[in-house]
PDB file of C-alpha atoms in Angstrom:
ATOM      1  CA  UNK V 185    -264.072 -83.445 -56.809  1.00  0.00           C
ATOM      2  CA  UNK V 186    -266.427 -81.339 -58.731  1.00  0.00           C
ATOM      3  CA  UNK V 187    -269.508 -82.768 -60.068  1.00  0.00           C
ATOM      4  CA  UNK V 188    -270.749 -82.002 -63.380  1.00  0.00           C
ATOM      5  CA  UNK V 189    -274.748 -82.819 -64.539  1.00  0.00           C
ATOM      6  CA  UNK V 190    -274.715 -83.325 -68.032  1.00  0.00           C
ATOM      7  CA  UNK V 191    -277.473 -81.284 -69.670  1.00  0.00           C
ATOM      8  CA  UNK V 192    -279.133 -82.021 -73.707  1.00  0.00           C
ATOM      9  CA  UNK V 193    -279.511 -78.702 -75.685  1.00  0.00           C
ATOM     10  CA  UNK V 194    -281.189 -80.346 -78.745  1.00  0.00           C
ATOM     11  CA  UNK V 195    -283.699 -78.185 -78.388  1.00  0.00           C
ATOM     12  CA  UNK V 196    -281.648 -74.836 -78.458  1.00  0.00           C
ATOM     13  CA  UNK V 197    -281.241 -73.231 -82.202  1.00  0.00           C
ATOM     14  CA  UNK V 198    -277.633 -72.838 -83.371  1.00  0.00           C
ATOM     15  CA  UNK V 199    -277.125 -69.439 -83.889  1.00  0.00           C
ATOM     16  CA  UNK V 200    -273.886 -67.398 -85.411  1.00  0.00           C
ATOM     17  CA  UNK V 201    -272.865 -66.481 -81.539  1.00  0.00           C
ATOM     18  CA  UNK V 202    -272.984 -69.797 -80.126  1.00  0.00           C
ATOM     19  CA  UNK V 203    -271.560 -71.308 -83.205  1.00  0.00           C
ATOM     20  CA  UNK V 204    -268.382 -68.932 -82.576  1.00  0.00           C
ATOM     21  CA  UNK V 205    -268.618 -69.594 -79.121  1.00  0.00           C
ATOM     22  CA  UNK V 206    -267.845 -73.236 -79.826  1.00  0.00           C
ATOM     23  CA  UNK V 207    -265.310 -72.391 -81.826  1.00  0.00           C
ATOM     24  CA  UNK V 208    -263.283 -70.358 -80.007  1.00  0.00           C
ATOM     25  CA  UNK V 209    -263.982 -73.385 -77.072  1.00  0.00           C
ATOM     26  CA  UNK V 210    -262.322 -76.030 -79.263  1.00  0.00           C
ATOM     27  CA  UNK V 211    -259.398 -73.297 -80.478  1.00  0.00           C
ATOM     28  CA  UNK V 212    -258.543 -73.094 -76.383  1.00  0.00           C
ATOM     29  CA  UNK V 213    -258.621 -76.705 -76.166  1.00  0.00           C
ATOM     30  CA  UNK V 214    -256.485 -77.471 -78.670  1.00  0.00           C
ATOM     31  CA  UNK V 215    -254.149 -74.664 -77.978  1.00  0.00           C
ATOM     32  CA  UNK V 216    -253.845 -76.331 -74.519  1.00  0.00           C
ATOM     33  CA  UNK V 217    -253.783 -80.175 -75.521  1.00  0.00           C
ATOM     34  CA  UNK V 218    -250.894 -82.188 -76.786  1.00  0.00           C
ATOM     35  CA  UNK V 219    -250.913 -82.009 -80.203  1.00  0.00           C
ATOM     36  CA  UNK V 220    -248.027 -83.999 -82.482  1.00  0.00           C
ATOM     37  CA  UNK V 221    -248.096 -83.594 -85.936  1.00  0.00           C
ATOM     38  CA  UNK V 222    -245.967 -87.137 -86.812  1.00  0.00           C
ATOM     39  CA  UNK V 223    -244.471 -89.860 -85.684  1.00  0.00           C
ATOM     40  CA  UNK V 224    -241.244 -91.787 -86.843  1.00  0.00           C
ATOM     41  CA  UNK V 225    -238.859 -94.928 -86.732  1.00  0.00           C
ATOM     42  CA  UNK V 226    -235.286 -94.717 -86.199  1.00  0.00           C
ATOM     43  CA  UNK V 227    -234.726 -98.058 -83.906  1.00  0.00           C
ATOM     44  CA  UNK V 228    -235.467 -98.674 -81.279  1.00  0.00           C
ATOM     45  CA  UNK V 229    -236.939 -95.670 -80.774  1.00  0.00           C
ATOM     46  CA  UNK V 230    -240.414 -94.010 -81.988  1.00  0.00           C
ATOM     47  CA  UNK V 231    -239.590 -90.152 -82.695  1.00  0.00           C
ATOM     48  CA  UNK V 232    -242.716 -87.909 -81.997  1.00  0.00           C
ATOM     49  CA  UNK V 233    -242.976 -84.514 -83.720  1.00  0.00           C
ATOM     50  CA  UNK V 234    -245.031 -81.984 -81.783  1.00  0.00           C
ATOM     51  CA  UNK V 235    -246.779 -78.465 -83.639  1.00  0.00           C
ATOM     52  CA  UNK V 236    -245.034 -76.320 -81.827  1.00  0.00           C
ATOM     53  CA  UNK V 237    -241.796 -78.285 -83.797  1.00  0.00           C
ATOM     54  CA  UNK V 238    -240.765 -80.056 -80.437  1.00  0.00           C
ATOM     55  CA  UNK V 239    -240.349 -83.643 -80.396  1.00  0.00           C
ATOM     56  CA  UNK V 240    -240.100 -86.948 -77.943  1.00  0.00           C
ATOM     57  CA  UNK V 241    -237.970 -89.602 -78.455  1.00  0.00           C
ATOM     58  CA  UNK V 242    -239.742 -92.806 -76.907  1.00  0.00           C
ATOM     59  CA  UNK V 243    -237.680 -96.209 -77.039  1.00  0.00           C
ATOM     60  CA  UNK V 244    -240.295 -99.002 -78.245  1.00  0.00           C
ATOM     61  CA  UNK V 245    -239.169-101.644 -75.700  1.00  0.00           C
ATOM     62  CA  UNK V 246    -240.967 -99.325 -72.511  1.00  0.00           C
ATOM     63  CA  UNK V 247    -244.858-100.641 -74.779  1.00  0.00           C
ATOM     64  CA  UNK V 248    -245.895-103.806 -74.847  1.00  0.00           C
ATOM     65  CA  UNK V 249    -248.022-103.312 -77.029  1.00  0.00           C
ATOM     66  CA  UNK V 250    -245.614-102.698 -79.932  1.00  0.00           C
ATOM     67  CA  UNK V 251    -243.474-106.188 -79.449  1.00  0.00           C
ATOM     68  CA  UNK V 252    -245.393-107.699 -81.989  1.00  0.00           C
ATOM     69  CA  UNK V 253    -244.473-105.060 -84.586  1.00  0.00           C
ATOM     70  CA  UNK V 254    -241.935-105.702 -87.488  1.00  0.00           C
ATOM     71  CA  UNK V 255    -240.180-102.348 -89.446  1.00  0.00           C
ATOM     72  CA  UNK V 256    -243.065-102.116 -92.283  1.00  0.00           C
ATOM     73  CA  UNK V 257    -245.647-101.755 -89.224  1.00  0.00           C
ATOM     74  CA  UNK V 258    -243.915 -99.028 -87.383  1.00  0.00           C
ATOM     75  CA  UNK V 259    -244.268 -97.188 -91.022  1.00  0.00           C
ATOM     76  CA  UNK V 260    -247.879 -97.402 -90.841  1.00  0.00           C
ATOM     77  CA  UNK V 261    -248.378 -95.651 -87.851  1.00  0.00           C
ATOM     78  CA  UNK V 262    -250.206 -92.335 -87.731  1.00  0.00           C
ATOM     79  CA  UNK V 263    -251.274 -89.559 -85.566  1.00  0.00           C
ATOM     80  CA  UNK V 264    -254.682 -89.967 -84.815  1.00  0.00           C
ATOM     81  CA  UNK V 265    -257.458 -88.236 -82.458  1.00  0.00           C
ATOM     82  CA  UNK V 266    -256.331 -84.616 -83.014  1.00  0.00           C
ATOM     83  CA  UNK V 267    -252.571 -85.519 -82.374  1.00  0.00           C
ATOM     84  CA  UNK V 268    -253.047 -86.998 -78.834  1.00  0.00           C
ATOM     85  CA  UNK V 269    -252.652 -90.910 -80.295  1.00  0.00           C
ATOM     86  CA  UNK V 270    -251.087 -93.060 -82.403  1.00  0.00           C
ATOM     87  CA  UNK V 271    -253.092 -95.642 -84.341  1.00  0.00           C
ATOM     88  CA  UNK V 272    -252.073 -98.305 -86.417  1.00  0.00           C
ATOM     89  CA  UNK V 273    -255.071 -99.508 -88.664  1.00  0.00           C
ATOM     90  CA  UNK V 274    -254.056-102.867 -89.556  1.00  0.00           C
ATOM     91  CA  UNK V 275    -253.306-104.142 -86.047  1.00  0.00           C
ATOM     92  CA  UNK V 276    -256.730-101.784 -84.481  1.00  0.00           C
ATOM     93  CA  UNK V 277    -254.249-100.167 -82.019  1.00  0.00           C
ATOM     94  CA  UNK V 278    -254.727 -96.611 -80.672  1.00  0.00           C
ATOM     95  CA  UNK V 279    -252.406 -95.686 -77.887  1.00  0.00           C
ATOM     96  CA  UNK V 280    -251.954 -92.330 -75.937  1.00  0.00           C
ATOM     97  CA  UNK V 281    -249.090 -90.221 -76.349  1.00  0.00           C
ATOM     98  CA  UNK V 282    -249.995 -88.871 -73.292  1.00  0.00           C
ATOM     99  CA  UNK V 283    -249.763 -92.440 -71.786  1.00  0.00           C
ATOM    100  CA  UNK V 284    -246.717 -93.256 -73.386  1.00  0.00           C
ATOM    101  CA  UNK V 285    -245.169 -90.224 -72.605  1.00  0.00           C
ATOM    102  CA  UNK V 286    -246.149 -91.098 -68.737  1.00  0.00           C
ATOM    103  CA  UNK V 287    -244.814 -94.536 -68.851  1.00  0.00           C
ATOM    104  CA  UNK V 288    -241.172 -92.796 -68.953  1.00  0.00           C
ATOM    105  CA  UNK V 289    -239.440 -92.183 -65.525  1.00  0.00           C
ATOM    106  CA  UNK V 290    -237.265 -89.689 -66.658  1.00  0.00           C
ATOM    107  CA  UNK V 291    -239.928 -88.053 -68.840  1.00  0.00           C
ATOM    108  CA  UNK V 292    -242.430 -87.760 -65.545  1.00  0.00           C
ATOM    109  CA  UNK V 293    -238.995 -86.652 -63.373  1.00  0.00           C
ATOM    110  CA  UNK V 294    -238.167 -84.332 -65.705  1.00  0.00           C
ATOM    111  CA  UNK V 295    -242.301 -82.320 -65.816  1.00  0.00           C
ATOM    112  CA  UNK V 296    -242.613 -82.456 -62.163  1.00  0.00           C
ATOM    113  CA  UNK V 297    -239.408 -80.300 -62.120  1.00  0.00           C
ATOM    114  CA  UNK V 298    -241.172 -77.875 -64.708  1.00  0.00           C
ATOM    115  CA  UNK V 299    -244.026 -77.710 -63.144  1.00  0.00           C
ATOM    116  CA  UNK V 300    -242.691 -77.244 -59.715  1.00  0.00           C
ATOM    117  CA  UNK V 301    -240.576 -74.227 -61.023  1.00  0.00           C
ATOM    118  CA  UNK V 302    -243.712 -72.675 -63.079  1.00  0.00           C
ATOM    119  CA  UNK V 303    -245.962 -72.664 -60.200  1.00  0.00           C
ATOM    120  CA  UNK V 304    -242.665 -71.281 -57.482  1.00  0.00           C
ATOM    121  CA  UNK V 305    -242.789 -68.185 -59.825  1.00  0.00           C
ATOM    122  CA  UNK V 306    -246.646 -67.697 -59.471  1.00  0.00           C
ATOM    123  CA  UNK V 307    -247.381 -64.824 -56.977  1.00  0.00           C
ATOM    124  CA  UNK V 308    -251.136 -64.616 -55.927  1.00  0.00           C
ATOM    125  CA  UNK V 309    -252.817 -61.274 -54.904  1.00  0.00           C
ATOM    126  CA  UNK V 310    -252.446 -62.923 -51.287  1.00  0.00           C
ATOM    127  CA  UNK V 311    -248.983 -63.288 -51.633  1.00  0.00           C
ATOM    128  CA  UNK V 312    -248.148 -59.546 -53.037  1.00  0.00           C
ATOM    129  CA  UNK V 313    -250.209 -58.314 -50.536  1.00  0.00           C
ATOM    130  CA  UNK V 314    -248.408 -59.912 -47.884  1.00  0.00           C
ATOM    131  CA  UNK V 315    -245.053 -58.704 -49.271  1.00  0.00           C
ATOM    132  CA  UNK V 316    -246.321 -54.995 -49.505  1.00  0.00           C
ATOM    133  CA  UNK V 317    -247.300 -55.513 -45.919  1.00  0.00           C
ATOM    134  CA  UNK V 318    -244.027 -57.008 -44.984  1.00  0.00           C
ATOM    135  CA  UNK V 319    -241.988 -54.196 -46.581  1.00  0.00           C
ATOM    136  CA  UNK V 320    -243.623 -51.094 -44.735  1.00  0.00           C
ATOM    137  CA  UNK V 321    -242.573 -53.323 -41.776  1.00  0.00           C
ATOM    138  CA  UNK V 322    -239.139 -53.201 -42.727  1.00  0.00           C
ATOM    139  CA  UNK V 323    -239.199 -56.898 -44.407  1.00  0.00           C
ATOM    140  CA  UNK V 324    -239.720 -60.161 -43.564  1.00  0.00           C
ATOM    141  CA  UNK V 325    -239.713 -60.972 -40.237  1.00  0.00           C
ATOM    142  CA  UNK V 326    -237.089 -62.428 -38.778  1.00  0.00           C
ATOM    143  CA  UNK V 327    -237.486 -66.408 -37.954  1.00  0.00           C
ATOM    144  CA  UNK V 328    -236.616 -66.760 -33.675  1.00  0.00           C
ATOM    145  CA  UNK V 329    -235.016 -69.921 -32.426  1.00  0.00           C
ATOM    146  CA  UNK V 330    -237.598 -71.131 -29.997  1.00  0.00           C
ATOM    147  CA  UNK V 331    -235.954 -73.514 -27.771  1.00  0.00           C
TER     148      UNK V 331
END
């Protein structure tokens, strides 16, 4: 694990360059975050709508923390925390989409399988070296049965 020591730049002026550097920080974070844009009720299911105009389909009865809710209260509930949560005022509840999105089986089934098959496809410099290598040897080596 890598350690991080926070540092305090209150004392450093904000200047046009490092104001644009902190913009273009929090443009690459979002760009890389979850980010929905709404969230619906069509029972019994909660229908997340994403930016890029993707969407989730969660059924309510996976979060406990929604049995208490009633049809007007599922209206009330917005995206909150620069579309990662959902928050309900009235009740004080702010839950993760993230979380909730985790809390499905099939959901977490189904991005293992997408992320195993993104990172099969990545090739390394390592890895295309070793191929070049291979090839002027006439290919992969052959595997031998040791017995």
């Amino acid at each position: 694990m890598k350690t991080v020591k926070a540092t305090l730049h209150a004392d450093r002026p904000v200047t046009e360059k490092r104001l644009d550097e902190a913009i273009e920080r929090g443009s690459m974070r979002q760009r890389s975050s979850l980010h929905a844009v709404s969230v619906g009720f069509t029972a019994p299911s909660l229908l997340i709508h994403f930016e890029d105009g993707s969407g989730v389909m969660l059924p309510v009865h996976l979060y406990p923390e929604l049995d208490d809710f009633q049809p007007d209260d599922f209206a009330e509930l917005m995206i909150g925390f620069a579309g990662t949560a959902l928050c309900h005022e009235g009740k004080d509840l702010q839950i993760s989409i993230a979380g909730m999105i985790s809390a499905s089986q099939p959901l977490m089934a189904m991005a293992a399988s997408v992320i195993a098959s993104r990172n099969g496809r990545q090739s390394s410099a390592a890895k295309a070296e070793a191929a070049r290598v291979n090839g002027k040897k006439g290919g992969r080596p052959r595997k031998t049965d040791i017995a």
